[in-house]
Short mmCIF file of N, CA and C in Angstrom, two decimals:
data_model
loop_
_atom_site.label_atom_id
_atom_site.label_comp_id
_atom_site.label_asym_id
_atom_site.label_seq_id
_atom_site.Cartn_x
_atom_site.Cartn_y
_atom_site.Cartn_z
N UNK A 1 -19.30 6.36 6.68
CA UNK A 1 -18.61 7.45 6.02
C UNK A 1 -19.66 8.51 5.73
N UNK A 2 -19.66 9.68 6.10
CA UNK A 2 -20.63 10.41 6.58
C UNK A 2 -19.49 11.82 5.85
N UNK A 3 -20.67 12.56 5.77
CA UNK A 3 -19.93 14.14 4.80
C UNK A 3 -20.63 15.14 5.76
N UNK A 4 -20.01 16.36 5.93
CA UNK A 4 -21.08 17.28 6.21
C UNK A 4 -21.64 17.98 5.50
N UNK A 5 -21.31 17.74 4.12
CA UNK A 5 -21.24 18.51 3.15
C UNK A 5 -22.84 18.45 2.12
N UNK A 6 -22.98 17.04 2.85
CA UNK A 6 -24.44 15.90 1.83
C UNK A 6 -25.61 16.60 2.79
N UNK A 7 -26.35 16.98 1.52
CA UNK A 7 -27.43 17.77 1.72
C UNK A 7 -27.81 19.43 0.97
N UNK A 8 -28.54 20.17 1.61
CA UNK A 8 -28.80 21.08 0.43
C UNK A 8 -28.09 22.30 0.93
N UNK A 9 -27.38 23.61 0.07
CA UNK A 9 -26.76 24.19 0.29
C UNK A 9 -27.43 25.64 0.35
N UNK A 10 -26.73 26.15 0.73
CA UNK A 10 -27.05 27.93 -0.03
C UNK A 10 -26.63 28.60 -1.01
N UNK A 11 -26.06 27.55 -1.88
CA UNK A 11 -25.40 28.25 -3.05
C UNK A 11 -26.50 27.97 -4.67
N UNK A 12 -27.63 27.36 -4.10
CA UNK A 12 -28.34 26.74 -5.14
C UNK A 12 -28.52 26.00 -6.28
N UNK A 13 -28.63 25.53 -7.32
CA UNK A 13 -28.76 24.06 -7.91
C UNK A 13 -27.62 23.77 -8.35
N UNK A 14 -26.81 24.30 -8.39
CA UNK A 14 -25.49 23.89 -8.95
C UNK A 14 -25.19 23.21 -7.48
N UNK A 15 -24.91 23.56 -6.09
CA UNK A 15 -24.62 23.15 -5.40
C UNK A 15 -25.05 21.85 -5.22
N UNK A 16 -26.46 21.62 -4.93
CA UNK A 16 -27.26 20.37 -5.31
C UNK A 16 -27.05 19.58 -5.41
N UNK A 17 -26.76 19.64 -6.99
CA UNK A 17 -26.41 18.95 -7.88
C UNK A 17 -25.44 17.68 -7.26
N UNK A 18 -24.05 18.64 -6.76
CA UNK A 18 -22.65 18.37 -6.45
C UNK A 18 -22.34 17.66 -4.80
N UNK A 19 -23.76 18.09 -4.51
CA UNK A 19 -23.11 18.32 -2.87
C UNK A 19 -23.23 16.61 -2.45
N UNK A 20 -23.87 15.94 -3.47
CA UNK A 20 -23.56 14.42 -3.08
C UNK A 20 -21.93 13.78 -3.22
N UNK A 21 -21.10 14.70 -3.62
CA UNK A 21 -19.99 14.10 -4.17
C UNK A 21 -18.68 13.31 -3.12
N UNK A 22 -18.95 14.82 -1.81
CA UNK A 22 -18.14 14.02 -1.11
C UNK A 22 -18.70 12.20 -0.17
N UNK A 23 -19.95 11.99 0.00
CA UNK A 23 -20.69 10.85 -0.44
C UNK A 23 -20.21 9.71 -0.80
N UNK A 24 -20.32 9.78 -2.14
CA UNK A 24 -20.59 9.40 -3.70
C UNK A 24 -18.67 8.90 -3.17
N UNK A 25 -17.96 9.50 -2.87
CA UNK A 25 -16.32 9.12 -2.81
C UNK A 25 -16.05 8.44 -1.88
N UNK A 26 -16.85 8.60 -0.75
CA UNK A 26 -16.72 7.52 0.74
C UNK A 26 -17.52 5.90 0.45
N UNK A 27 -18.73 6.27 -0.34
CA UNK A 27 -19.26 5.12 -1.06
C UNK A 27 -18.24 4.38 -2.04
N UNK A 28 -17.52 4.85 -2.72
CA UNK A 28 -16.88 4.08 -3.86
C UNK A 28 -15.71 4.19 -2.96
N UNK A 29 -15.17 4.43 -2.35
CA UNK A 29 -13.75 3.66 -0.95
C UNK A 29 -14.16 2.65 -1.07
N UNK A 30 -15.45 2.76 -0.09
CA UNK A 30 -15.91 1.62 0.64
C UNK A 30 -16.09 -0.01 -0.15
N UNK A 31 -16.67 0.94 -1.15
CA UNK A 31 -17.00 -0.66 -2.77
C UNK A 31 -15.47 -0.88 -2.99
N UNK A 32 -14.54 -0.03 -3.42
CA UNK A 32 -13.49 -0.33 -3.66
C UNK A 32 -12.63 -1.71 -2.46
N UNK A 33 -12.86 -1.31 -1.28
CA UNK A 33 -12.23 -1.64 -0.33
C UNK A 33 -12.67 -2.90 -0.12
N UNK A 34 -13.92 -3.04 -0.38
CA UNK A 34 -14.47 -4.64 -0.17
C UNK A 34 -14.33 -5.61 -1.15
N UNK A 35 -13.87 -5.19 -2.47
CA UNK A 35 -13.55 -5.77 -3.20
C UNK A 35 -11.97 -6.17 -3.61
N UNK A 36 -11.06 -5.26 -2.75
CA UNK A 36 -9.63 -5.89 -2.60
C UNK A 36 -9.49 -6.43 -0.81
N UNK A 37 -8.93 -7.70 -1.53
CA UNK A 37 -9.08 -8.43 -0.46
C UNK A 37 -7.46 -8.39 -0.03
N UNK A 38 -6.73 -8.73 1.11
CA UNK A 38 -5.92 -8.44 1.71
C UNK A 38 -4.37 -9.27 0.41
N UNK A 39 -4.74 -10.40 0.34
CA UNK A 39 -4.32 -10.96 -0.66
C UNK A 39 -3.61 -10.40 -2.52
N UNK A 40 -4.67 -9.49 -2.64
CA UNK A 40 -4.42 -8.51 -3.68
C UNK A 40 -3.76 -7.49 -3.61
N UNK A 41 -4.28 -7.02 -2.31
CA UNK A 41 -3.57 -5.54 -1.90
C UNK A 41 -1.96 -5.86 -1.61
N UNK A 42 -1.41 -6.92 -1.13
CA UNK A 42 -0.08 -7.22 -1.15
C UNK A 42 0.28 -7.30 -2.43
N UNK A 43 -0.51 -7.86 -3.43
CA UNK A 43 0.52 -8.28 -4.54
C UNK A 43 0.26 -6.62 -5.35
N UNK A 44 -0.42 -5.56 -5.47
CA UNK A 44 -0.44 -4.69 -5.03
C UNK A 44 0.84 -3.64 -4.52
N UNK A 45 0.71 -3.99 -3.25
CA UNK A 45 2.08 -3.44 -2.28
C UNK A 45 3.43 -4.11 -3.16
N UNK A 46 3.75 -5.28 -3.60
CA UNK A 46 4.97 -6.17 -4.19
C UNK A 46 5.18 -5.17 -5.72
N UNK A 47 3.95 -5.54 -6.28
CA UNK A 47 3.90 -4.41 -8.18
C UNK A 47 4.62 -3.41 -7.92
N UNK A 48 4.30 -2.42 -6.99
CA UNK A 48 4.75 -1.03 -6.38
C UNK A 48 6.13 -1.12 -6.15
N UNK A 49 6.75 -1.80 -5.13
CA UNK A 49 8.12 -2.11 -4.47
C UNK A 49 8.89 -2.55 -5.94
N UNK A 50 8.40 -3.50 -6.77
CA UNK A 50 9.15 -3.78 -8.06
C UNK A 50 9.14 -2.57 -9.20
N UNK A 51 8.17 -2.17 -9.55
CA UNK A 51 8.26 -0.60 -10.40
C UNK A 51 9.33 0.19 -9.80
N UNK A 52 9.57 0.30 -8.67
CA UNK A 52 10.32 1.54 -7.86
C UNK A 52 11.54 0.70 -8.24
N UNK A 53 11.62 -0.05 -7.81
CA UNK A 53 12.96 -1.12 -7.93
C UNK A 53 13.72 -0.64 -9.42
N UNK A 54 13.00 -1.06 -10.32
CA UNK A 54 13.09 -1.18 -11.81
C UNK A 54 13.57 0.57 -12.15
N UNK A 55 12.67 1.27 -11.60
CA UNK A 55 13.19 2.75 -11.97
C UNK A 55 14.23 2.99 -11.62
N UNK A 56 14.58 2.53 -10.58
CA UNK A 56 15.80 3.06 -9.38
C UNK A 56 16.77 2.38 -10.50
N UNK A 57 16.71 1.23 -10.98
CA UNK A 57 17.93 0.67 -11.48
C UNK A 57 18.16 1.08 -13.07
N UNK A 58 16.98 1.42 -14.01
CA UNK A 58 17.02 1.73 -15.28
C UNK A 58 17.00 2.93 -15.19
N UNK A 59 16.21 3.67 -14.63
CA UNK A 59 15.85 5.24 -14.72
C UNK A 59 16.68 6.17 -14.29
N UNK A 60 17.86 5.40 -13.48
CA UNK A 60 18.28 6.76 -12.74
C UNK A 60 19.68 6.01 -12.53
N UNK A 61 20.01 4.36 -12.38
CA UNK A 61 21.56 4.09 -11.80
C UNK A 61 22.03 4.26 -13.52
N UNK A 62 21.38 3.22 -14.53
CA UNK A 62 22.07 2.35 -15.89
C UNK A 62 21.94 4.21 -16.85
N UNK A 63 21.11 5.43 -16.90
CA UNK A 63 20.96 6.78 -16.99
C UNK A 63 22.06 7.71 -16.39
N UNK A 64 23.16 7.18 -15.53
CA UNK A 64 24.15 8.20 -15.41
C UNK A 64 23.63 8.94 -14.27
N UNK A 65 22.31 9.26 -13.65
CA UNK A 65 21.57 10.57 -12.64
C UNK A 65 21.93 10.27 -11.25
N UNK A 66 22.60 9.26 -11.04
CA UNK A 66 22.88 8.40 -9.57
C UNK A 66 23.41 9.92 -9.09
N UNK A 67 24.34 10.57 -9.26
CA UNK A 67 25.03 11.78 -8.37
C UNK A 67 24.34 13.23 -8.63
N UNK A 68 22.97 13.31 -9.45
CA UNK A 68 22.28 14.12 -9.35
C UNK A 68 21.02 14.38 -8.23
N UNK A 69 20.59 15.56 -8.17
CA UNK A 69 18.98 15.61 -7.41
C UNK A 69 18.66 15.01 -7.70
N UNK A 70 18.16 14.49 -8.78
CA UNK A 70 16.69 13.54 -9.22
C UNK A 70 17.19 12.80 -9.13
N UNK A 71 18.23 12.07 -9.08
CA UNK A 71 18.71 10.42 -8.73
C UNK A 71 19.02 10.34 -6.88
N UNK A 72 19.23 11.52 -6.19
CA UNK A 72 19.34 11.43 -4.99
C UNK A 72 17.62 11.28 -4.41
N UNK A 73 16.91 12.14 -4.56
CA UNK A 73 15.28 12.49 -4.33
C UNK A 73 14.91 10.51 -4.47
N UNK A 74 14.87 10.09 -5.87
CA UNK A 74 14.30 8.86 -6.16
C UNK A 74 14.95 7.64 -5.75
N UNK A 75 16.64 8.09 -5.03
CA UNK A 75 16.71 6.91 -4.17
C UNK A 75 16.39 6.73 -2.82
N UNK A 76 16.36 8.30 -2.30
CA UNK A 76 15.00 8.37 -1.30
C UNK A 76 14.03 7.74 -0.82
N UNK A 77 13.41 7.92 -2.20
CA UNK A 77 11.92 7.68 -2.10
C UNK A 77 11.49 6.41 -2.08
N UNK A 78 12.65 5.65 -2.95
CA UNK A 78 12.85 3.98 -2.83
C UNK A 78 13.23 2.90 -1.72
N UNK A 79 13.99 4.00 -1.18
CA UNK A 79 14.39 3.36 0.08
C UNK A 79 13.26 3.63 1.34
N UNK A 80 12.65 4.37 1.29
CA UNK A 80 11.33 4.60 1.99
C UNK A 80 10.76 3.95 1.91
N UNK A 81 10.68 3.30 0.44
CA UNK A 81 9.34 2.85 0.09
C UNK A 81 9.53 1.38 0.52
N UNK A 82 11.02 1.09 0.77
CA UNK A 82 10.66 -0.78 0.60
C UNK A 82 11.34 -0.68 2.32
N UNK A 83 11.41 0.12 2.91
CA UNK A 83 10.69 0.67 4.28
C UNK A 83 9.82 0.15 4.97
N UNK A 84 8.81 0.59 4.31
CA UNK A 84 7.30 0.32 4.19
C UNK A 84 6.77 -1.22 4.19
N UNK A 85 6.93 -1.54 2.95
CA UNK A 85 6.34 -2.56 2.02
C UNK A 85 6.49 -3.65 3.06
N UNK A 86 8.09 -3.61 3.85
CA UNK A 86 7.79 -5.37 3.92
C UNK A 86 7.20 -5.59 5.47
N UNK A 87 6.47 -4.73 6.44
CA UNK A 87 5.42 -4.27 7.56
C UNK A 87 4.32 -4.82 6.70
N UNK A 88 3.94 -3.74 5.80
CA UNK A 88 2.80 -4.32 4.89
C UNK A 88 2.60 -5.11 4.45
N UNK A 89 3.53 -5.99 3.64
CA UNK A 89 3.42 -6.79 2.70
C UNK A 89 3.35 -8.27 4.07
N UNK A 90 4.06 -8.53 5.06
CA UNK A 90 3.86 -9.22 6.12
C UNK A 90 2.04 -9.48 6.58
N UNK A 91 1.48 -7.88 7.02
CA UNK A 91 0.41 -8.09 8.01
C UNK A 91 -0.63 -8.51 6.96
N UNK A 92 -0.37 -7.90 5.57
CA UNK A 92 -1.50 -8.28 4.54
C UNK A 92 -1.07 -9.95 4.11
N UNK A 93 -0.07 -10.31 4.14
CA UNK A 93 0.03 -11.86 3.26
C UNK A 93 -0.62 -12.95 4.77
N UNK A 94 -0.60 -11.90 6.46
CA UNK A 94 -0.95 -12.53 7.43
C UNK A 94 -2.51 -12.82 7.09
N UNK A 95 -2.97 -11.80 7.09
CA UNK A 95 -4.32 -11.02 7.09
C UNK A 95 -5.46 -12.35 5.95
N UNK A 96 -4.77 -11.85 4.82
CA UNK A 96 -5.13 -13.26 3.51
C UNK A 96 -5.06 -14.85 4.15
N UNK A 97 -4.39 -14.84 4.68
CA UNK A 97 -3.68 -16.50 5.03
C UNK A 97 -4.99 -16.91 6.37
N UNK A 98 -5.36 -15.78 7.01
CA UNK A 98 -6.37 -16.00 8.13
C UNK A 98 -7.73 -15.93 7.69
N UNK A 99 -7.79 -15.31 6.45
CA UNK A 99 -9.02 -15.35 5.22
C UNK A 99 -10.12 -14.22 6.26
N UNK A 100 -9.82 -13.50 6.67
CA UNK A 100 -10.12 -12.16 6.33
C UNK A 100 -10.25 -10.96 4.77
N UNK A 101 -12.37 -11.13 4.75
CA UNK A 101 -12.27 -10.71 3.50
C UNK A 101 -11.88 -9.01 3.13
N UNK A 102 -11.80 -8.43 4.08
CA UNK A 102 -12.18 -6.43 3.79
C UNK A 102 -10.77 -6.06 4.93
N UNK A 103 -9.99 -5.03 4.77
CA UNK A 103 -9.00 -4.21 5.63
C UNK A 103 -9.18 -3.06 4.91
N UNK A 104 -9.94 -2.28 5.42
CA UNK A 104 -9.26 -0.66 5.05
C UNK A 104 -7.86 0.01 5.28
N UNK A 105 -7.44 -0.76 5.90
CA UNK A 105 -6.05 -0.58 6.29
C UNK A 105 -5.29 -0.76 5.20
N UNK A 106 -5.21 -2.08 4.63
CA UNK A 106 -4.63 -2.20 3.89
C UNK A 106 -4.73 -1.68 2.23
N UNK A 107 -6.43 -1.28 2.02
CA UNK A 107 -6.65 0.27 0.95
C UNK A 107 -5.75 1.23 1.11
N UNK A 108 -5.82 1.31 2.37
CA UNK A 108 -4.80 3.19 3.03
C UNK A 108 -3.65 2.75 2.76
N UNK A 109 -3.05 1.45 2.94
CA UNK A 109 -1.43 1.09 2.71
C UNK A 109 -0.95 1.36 1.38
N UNK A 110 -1.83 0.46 0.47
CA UNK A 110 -1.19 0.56 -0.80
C UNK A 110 -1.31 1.54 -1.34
N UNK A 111 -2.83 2.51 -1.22
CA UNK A 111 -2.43 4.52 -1.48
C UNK A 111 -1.51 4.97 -1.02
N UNK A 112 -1.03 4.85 -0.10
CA UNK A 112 -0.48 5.38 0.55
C UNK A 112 0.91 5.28 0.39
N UNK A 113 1.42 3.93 0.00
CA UNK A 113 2.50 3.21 -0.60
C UNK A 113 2.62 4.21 -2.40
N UNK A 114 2.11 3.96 -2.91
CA UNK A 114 2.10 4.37 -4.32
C UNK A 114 1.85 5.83 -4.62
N UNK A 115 0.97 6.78 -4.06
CA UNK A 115 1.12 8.55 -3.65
C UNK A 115 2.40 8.87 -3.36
N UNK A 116 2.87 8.17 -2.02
CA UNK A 116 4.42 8.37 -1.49
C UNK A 116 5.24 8.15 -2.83
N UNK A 117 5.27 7.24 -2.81
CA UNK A 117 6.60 6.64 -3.79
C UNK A 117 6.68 7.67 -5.39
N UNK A 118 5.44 7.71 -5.89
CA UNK A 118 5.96 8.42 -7.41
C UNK A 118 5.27 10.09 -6.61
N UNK A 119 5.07 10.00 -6.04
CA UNK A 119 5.22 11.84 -6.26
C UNK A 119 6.23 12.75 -5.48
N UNK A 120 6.80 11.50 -4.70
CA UNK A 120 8.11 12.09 -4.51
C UNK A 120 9.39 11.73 -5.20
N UNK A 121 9.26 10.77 -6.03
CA UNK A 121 9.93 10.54 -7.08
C UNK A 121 9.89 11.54 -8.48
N UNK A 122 8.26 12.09 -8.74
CA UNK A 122 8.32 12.91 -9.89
C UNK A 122 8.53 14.10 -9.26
N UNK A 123 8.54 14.63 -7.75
CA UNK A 123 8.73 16.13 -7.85
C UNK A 123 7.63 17.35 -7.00
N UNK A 124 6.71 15.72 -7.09
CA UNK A 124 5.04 16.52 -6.94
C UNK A 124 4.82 16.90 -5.49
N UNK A 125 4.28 18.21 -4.87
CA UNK A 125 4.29 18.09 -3.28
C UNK A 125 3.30 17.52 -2.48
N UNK A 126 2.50 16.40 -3.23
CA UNK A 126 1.97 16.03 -2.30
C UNK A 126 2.08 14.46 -1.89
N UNK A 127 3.80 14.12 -1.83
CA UNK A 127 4.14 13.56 -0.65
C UNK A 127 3.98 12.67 0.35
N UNK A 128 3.85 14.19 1.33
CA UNK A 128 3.32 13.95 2.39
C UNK A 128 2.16 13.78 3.40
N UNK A 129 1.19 13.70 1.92
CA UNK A 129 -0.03 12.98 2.26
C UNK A 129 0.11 11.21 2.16
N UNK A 130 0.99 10.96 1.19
CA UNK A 130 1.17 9.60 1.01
C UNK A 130 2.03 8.97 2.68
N UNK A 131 2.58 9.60 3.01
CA UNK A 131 3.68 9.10 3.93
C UNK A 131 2.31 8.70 5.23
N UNK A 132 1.50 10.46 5.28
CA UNK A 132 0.95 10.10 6.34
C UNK A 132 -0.53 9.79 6.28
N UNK A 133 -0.99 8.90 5.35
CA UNK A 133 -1.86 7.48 4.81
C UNK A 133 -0.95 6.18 5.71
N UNK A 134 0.20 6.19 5.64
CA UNK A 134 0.81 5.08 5.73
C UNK A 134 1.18 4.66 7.57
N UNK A 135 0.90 6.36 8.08
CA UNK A 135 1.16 6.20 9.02
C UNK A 135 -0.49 5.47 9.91
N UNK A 136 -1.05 6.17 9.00
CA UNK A 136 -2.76 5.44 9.48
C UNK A 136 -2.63 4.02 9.19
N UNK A 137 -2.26 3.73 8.07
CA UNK A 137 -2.73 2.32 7.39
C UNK A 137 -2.07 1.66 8.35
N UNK A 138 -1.01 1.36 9.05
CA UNK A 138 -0.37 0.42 10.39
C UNK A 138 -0.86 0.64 11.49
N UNK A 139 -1.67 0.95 12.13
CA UNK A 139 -2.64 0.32 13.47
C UNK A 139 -3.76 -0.06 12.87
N UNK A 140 -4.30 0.30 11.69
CA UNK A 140 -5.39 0.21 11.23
C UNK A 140 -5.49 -1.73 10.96
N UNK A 141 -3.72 -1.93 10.34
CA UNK A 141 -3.61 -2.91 10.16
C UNK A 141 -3.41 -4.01 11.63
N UNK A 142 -2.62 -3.28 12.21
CA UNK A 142 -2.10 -4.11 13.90
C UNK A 142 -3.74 -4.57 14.36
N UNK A 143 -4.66 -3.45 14.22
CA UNK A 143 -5.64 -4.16 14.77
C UNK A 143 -6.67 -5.15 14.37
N UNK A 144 -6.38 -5.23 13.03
CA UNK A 144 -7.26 -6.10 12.39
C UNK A 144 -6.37 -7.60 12.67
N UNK A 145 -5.13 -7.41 12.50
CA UNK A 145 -4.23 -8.61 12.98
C UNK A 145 -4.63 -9.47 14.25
N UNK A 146 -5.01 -8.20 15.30
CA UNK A 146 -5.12 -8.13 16.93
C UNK A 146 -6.63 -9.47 16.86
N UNK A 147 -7.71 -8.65 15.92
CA UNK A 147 -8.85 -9.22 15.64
C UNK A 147 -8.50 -10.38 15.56
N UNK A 148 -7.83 -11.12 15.09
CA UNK A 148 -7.61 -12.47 14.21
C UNK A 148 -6.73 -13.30 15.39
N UNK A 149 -6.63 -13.06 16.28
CA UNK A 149 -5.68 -13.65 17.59
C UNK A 149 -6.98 -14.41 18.55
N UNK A 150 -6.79 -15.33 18.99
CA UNK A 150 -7.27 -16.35 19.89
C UNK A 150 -7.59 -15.74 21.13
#
């Protein structure tokens, strides 16, 4: 994970200072990523699919909003979301079971899972960065699967 950014600038010490940052964020992915193991990241992906669940049914059906925008938008976003989840929640409970310790794939899934789901649930436009995380996180995952084949 490489920046073009790391190194010294022309804007002077303030830049400096800063210019390790994009870095400093590919480094802590990376720590992050090695420390959820495929196993977690599903239960993870499951927390997510159940919160959405729970909203969909308290927040918006047992609330009266079912025939409004915000109850149309968040059953959307729910139904997208468990879309998703059970691709994921499959290649990651595969992935664990073959004891494979690291998937970046499956980092990108569950961001990608959880960005999607509440910020198009609260309103927020960025979406469609979550959707298309998710579209990365599945070959990312197919091939680590592929890895694990005889």
């Amino acid at each position: 994970c490489r920046s073009a950014l790391v190194g010294p600038s022309e804007f002077g010490p303030l830049a400096l200072r800063h210019s390790r940052i994009p870095y400093l964020l590919c480094f802590a992915f990376q720590k992050m990523a090695s420390a959820l193991r495929p196993g977690v990241l599903a239960c993870g992906i499951l927390a997510n699919t159940y919160v959405a669940k729970l909203y969909m049914s308290f927040g918006i059906r047992i609330s009266g909003k079912i025939g409004t925008d915000e109850g149309a938008n968040a059953s959307k976003a729910q139904l997208n979301e468990a879309e998703y989840s059970g691709p994921f929640l499959a290649a990651l409970l595969y992935l664990s079971a073959k004891g494979v310790e690291c998937s970046y794939g499956g980092v990108i899934a569950l961001l990608g899972q959880v960005v999607y789901t509440w910020s198009r649930i609260f309103g927020l436009p960025i979406f469609p960065i979550g959707a298309l995380t998710r579209y990365i996180a599945l070959p990312m995952l197919i091939t680590s699967i592929y890895k694990t084949l005889d």
